[in-house]
PDB file of C-alpha atoms in Angstrom:
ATOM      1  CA  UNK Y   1     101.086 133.839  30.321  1.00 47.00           C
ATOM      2  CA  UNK Y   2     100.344 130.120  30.016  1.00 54.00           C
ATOM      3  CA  UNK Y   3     102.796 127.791  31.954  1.00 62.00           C
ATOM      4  CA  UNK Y   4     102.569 124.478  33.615  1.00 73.00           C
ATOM      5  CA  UNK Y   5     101.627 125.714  37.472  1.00 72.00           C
ATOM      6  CA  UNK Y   6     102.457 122.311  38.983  1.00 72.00           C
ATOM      7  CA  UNK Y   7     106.210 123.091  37.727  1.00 79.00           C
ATOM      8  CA  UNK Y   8     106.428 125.764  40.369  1.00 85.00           C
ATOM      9  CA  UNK Y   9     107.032 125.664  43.987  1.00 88.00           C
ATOM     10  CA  UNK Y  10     106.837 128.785  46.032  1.00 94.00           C
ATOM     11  CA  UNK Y  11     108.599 129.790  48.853  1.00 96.00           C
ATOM     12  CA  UNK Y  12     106.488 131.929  50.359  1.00 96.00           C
ATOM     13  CA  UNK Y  13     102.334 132.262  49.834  1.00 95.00           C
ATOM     14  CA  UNK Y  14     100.144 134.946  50.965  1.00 93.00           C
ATOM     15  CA  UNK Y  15      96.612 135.760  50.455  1.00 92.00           C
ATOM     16  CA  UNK Y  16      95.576 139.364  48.989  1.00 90.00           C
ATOM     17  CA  UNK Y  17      92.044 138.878  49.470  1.00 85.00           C
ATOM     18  CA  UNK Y  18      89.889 141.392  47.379  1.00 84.00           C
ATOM     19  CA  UNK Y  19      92.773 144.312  47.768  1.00 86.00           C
ATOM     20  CA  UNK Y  20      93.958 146.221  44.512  1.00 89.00           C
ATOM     21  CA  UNK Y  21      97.662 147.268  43.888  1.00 89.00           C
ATOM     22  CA  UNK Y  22      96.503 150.653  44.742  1.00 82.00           C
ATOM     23  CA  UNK Y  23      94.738 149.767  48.004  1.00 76.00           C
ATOM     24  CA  UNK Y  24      97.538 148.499  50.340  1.00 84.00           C
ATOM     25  CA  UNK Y  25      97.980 145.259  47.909  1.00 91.00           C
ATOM     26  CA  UNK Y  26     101.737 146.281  47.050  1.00 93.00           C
ATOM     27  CA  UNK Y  27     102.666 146.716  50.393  1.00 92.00           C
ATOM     28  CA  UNK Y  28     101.596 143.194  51.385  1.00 92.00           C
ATOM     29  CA  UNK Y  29     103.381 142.078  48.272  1.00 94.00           C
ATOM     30  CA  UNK Y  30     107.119 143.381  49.195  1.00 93.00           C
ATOM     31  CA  UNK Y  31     106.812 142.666  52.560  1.00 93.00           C
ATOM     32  CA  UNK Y  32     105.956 138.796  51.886  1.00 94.00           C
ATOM     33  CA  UNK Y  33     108.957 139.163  49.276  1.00 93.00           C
ATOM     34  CA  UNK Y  34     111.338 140.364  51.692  1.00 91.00           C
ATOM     35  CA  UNK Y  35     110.862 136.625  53.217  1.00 93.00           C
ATOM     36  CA  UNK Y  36     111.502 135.176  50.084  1.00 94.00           C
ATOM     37  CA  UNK Y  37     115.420 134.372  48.978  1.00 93.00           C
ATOM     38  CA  UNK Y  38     116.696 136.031  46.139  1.00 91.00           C
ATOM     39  CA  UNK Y  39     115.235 133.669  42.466  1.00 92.00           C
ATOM     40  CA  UNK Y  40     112.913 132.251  45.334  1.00 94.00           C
ATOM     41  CA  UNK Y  41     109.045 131.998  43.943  1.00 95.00           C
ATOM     42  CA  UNK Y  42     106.168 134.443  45.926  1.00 96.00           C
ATOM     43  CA  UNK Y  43     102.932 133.259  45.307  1.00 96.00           C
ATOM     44  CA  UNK Y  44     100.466 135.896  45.930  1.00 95.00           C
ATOM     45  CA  UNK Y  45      96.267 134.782  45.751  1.00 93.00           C
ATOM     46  CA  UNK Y  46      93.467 137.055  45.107  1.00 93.00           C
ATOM     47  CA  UNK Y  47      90.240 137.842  43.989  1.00 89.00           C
ATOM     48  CA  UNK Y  48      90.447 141.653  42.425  1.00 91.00           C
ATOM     49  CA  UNK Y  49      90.577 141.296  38.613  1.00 93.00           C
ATOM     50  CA  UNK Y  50      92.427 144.570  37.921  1.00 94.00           C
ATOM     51  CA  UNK Y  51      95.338 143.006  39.163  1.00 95.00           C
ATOM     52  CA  UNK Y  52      96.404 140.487  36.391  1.00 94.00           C
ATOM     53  CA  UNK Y  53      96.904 143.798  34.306  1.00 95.00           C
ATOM     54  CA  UNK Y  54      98.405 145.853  37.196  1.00 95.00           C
ATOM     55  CA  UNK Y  55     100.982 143.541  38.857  1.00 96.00           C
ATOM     56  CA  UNK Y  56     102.807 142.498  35.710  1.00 95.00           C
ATOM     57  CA  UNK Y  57     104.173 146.378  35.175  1.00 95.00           C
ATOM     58  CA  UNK Y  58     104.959 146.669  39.088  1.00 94.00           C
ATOM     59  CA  UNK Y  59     107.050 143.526  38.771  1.00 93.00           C
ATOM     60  CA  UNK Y  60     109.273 144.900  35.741  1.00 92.00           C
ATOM     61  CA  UNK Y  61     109.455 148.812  37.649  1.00 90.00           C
ATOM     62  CA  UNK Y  62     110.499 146.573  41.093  1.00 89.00           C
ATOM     63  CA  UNK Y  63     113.176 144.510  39.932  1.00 91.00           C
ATOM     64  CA  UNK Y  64     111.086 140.891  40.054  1.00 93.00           C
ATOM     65  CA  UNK Y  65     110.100 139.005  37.305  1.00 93.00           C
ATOM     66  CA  UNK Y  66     106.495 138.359  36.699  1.00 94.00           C
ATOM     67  CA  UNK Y  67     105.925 134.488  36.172  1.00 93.00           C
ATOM     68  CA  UNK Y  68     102.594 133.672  35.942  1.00 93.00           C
ATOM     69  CA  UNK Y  69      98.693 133.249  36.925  1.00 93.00           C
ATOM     70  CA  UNK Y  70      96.985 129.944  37.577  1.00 92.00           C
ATOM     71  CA  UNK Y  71      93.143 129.539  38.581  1.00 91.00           C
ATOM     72  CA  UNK Y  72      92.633 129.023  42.096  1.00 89.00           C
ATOM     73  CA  UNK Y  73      89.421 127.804  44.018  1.00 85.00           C
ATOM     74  CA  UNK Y  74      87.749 131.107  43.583  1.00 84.00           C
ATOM     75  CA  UNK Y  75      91.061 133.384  43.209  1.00 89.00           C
ATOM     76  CA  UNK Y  76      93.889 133.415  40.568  1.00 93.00           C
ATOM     77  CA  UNK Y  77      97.352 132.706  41.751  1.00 94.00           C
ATOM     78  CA  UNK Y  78     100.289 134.892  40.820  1.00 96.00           C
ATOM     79  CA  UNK Y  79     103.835 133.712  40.633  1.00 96.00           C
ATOM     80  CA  UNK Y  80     106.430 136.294  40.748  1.00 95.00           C
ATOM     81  CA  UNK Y  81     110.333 135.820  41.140  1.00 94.00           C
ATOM     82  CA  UNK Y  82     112.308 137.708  43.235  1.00 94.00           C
ATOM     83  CA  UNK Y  83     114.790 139.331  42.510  1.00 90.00           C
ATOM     84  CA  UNK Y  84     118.481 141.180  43.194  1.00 82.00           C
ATOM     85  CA  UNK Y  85     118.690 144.099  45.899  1.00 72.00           C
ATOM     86  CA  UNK Y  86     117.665 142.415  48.942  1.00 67.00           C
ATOM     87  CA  UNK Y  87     118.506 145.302  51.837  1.00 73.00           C
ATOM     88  CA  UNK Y  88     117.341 147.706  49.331  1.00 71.00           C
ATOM     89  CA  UNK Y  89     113.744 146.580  49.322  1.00 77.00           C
ATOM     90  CA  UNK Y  90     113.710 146.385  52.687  1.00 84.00           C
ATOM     91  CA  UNK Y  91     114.408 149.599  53.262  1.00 85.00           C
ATOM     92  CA  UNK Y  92     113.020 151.097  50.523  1.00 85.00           C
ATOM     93  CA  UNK Y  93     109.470 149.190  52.458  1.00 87.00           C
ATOM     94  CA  UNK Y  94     110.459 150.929  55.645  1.00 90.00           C
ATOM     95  CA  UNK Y  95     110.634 154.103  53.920  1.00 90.00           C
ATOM     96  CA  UNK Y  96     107.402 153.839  52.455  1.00 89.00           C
ATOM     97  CA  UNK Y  97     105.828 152.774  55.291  1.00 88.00           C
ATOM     98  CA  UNK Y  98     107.007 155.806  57.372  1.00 90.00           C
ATOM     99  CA  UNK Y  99     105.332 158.058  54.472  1.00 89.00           C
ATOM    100  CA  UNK Y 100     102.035 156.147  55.016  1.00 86.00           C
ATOM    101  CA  UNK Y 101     101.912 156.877  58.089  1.00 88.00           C
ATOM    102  CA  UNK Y 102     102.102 160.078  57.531  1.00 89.00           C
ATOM    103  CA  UNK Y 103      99.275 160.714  54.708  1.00 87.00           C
ATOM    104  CA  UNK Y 104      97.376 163.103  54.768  1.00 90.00           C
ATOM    105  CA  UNK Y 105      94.124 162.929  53.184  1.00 89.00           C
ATOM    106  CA  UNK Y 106      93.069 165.958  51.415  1.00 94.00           C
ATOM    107  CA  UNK Y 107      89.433 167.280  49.711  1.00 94.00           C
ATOM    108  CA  UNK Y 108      87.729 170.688  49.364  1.00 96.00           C
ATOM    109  CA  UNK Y 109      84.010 171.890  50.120  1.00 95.00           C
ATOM    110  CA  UNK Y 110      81.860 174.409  48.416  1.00 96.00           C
ATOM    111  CA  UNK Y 111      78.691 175.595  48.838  1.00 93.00           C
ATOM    112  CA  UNK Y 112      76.821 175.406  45.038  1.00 94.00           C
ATOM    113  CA  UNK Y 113      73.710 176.013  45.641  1.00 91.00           C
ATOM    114  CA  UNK Y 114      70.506 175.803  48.092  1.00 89.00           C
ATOM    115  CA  UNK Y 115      71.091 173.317  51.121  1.00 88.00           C
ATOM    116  CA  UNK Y 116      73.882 172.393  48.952  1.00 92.00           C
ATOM    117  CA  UNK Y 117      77.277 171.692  49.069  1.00 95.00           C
ATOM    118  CA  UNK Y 118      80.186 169.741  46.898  1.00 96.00           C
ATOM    119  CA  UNK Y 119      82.702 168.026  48.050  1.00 95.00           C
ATOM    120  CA  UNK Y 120      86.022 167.570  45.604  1.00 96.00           C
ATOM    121  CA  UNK Y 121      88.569 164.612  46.642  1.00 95.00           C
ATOM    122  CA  UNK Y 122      91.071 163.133  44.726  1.00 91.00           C
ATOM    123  CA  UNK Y 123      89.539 162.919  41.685  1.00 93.00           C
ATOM    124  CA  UNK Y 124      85.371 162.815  42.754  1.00 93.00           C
ATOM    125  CA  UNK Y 125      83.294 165.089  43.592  1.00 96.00           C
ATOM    126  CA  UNK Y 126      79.987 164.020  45.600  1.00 94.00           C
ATOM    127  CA  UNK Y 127      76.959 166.565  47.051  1.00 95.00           C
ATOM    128  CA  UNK Y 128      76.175 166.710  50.401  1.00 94.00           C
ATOM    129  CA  UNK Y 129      73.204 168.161  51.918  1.00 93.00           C
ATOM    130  CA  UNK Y 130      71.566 170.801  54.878  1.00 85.00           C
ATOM    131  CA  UNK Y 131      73.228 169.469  58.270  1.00 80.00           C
ATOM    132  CA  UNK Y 132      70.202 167.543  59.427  1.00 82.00           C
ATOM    133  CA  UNK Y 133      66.898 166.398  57.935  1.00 83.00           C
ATOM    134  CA  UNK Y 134      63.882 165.000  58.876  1.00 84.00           C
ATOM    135  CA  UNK Y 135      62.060 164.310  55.529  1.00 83.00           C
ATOM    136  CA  UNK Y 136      60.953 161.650  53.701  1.00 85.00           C
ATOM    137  CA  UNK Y 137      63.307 162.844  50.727  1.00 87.00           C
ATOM    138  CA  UNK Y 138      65.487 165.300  49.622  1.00 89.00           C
ATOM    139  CA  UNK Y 139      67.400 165.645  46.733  1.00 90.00           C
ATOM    140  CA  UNK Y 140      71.007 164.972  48.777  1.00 91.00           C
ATOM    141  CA  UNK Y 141      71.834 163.475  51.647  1.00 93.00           C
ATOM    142  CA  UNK Y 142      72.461 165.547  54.665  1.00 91.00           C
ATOM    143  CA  UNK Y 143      75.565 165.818  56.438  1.00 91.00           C
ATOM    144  CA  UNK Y 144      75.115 163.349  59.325  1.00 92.00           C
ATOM    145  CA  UNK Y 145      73.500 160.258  57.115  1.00 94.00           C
ATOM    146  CA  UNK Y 146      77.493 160.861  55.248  1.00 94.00           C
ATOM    147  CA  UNK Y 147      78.991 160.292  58.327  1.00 95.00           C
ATOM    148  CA  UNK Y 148      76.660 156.953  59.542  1.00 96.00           C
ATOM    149  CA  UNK Y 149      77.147 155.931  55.828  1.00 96.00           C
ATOM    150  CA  UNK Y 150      80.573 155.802  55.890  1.00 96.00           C
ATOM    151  CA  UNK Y 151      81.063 154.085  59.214  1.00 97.00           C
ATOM    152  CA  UNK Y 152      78.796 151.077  57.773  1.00 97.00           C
ATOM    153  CA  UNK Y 153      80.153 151.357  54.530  1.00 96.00           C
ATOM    154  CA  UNK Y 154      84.117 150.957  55.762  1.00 96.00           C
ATOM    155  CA  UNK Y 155      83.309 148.103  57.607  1.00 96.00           C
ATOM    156  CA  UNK Y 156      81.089 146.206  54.922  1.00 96.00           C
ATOM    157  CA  UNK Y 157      84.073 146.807  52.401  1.00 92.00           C
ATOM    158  CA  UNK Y 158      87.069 145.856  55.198  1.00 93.00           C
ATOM    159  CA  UNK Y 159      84.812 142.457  56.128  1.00 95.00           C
ATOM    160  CA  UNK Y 160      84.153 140.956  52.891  1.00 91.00           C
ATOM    161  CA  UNK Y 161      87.889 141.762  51.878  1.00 88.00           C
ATOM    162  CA  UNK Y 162      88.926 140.672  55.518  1.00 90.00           C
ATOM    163  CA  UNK Y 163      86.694 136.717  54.737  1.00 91.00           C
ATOM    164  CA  UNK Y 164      87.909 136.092  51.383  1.00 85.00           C
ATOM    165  CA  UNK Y 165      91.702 137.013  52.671  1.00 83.00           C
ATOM    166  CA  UNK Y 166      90.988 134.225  55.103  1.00 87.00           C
ATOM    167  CA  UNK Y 167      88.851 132.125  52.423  1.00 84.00           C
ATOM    168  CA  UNK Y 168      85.343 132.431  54.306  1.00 90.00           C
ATOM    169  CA  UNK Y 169      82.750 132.057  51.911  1.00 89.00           C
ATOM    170  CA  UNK Y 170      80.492 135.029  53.218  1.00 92.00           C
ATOM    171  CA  UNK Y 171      77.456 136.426  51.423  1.00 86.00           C
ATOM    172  CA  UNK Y 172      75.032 138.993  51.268  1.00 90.00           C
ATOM    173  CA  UNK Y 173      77.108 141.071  53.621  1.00 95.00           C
ATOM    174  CA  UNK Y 174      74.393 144.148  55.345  1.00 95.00           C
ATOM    175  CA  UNK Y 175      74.591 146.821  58.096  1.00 97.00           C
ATOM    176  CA  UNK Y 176      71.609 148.468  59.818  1.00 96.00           C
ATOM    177  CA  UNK Y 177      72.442 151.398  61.843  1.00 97.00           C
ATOM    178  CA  UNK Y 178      70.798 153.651  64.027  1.00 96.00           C
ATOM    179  CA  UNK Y 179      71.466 157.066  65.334  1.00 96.00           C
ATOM    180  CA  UNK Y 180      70.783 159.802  67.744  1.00 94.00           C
ATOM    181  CA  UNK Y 181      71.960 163.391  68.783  1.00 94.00           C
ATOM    182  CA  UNK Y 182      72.107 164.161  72.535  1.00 94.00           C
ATOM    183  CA  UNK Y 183      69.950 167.308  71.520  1.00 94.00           C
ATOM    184  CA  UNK Y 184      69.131 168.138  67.725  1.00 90.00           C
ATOM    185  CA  UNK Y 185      67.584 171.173  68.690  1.00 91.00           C
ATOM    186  CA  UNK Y 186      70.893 172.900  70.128  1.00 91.00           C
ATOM    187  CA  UNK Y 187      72.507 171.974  66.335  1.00 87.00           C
ATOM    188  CA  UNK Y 188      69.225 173.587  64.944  1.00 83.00           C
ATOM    189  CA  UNK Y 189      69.810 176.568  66.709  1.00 86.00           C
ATOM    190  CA  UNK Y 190      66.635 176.319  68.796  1.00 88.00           C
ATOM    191  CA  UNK Y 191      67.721 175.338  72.238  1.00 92.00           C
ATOM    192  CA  UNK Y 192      70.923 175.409  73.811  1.00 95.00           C
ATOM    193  CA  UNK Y 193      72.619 172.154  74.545  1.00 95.00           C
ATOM    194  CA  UNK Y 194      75.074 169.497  72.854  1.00 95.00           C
ATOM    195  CA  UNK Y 195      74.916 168.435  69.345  1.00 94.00           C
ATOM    196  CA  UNK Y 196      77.143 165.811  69.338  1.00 94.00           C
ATOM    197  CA  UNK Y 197      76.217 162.211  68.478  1.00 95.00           C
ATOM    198  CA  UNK Y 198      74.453 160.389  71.395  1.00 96.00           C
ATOM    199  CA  UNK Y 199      74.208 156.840  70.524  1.00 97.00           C
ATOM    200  CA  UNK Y 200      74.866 154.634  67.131  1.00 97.00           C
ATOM    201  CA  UNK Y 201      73.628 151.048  66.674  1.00 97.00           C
ATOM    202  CA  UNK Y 202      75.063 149.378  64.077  1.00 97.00           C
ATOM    203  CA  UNK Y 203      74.422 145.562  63.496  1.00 97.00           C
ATOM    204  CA  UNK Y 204      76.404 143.616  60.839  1.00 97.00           C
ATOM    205  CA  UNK Y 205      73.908 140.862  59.040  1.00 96.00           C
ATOM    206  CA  UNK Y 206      75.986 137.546  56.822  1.00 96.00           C
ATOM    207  CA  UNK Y 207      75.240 134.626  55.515  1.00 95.00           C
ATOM    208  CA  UNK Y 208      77.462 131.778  55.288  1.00 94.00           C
ATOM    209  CA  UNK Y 209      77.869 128.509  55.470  1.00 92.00           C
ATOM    210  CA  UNK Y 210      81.572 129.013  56.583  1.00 92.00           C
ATOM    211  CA  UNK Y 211      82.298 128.057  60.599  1.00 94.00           C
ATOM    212  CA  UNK Y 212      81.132 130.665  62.294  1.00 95.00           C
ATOM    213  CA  UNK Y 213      83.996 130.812  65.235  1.00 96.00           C
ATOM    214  CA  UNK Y 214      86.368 131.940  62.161  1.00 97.00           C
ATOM    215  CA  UNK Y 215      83.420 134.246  60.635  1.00 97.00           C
ATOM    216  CA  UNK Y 216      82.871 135.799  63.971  1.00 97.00           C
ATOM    217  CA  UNK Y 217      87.132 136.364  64.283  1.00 97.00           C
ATOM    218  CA  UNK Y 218      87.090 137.952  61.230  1.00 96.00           C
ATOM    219  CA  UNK Y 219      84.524 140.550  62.208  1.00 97.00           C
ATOM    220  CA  UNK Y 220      86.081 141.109  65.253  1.00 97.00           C
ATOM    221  CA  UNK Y 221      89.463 142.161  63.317  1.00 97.00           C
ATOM    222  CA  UNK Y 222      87.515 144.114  60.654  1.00 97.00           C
ATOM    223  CA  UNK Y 223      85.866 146.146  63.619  1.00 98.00           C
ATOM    224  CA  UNK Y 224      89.211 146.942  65.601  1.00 97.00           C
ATOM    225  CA  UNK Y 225      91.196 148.109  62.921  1.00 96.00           C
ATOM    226  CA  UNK Y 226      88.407 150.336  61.891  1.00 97.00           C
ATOM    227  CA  UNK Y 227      89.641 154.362  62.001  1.00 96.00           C
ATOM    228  CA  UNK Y 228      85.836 155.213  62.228  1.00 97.00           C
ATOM    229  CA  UNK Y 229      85.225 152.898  64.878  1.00 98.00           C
ATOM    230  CA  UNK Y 230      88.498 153.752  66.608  1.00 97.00           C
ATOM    231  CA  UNK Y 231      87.631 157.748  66.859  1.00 97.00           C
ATOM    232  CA  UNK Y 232      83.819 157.381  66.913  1.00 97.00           C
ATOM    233  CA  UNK Y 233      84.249 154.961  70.290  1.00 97.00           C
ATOM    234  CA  UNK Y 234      86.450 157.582  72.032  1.00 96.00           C
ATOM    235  CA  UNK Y 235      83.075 159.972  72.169  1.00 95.00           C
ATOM    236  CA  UNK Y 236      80.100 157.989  71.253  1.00 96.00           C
ATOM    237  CA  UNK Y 237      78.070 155.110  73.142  1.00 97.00           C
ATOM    238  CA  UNK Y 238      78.725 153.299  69.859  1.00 97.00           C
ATOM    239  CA  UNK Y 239      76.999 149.635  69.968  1.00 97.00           C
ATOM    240  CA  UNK Y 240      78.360 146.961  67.474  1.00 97.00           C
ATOM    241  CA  UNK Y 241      77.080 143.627  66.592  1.00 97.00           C
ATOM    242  CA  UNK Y 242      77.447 140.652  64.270  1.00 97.00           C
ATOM    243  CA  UNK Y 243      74.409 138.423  63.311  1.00 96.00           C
ATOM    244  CA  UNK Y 244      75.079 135.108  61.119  1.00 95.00           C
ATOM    245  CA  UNK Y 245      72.016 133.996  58.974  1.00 89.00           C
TER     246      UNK Y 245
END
């Protein structure tokens, strides 16, 4: 929809970062609205394409009307109008909140063939693995290289969405990580002992230009509201760092 941005005025702007409306993106959107007045203007930024075709719908299903989209400096601006119902957003939002709390997340594992199994979530499936491996290559990855992987994947992901919701031009975003077992012989079956994780070091390496203060800040958020870092910390000498380049 073309229309003359400059003609608008918004009473509320918030920044979506990289978020999509089926990430957490529509929660952020009602609860800036519920701070709007009712025919007030929400601007909302971002920088995920899928959501010029995605937010239009929500708007007509939610009761708001759907404006417009203006380029940004590196994100597109939405304009959406508020609209009637006021206390029934609100705590329609509360209600919704309560139920997010309260996911569950769900998947199933089989084993399909030699030092294989498959793991079926949502609508994926992915192939994991024997427990632990010390070659060069295999055909899947084992079991505890999922685990590392998703610890340094989660927080990649959460701090490039976390700098471009606080407009921190960050690039070439890269974890290293390191692991150990207290004793990988007891989870081998050939010693007794503990096979829990011993120690991980994980350090975070980004370039930018950005000031670094605000860079480091950012991090620092990513990293505490981490659920992998938050349960992994409880039982592991887990050691975190950031390095700017």
């Amino acid at each position: 929809m073309d229309f003359d941005v400059n003609s608008v005025v918004a009473d509320v702007v918030f920044d979506g970062g990289d978020l999509d409306c089926g990430s957490g993106l529509i929660l952020l959107i009602r609860e800036n609205m519920l701070k709007v007045p009712v025919d007030g203007t929400l601007e909302m930024r971002s920088r995920e394409p899928t959501v010029a075709d995605d937010l239009p719908p929500w708007c007509r299903m939610a009761g708001h009307a759907y404006i417009g989209k203006a380029e940004g400096h590196g994100y597109m601006r939405y304009f959406i109008r508020r609209g009637q119902g006021v206390q029934e957003d609100a705590e329609a939002l509360d209600r919704d909140k309560q139920e997010a709390k309260q996911y569950q997340w769900r998947l199933r594992a089989r084993s399909t063939g030699h030092l294989r199994s498959t793991i079926y979530a949502r609508n994926f499936s992915f192939h994991i693995g024997q427990p632990t491996s010390f070659e060069e290559r295999d055909e899947y990855p084992c079991a505890i290289e999922y685990l590392f992987g998703a610890l340094a994947g989660s927080l990649t992901t959460a701090f490039a969405t976390e700098c471009a919701r606080e407009n921190l031009e960050v690039d070439d975003i890269e974890i290293s990580l390191s692991g150990t077992l207290h004793n990988v012989l007891a989870h081998l079956g050939l010693e007794e002992g503990d096979p829990s994780v011993q120690r991980i070091e994980l350090k975070c390496f980004a370039a930018t230009f950005a000031d670094e203060e605000e860079v480091k800040a950012a991090w620092q958020r990513t990293v505490q509201r981490s659920p992998l870092v938050a349960t992994l910390a409880k039982a592991v000498d887990l050691q975190i760092n950031l390095a700017l380049v």
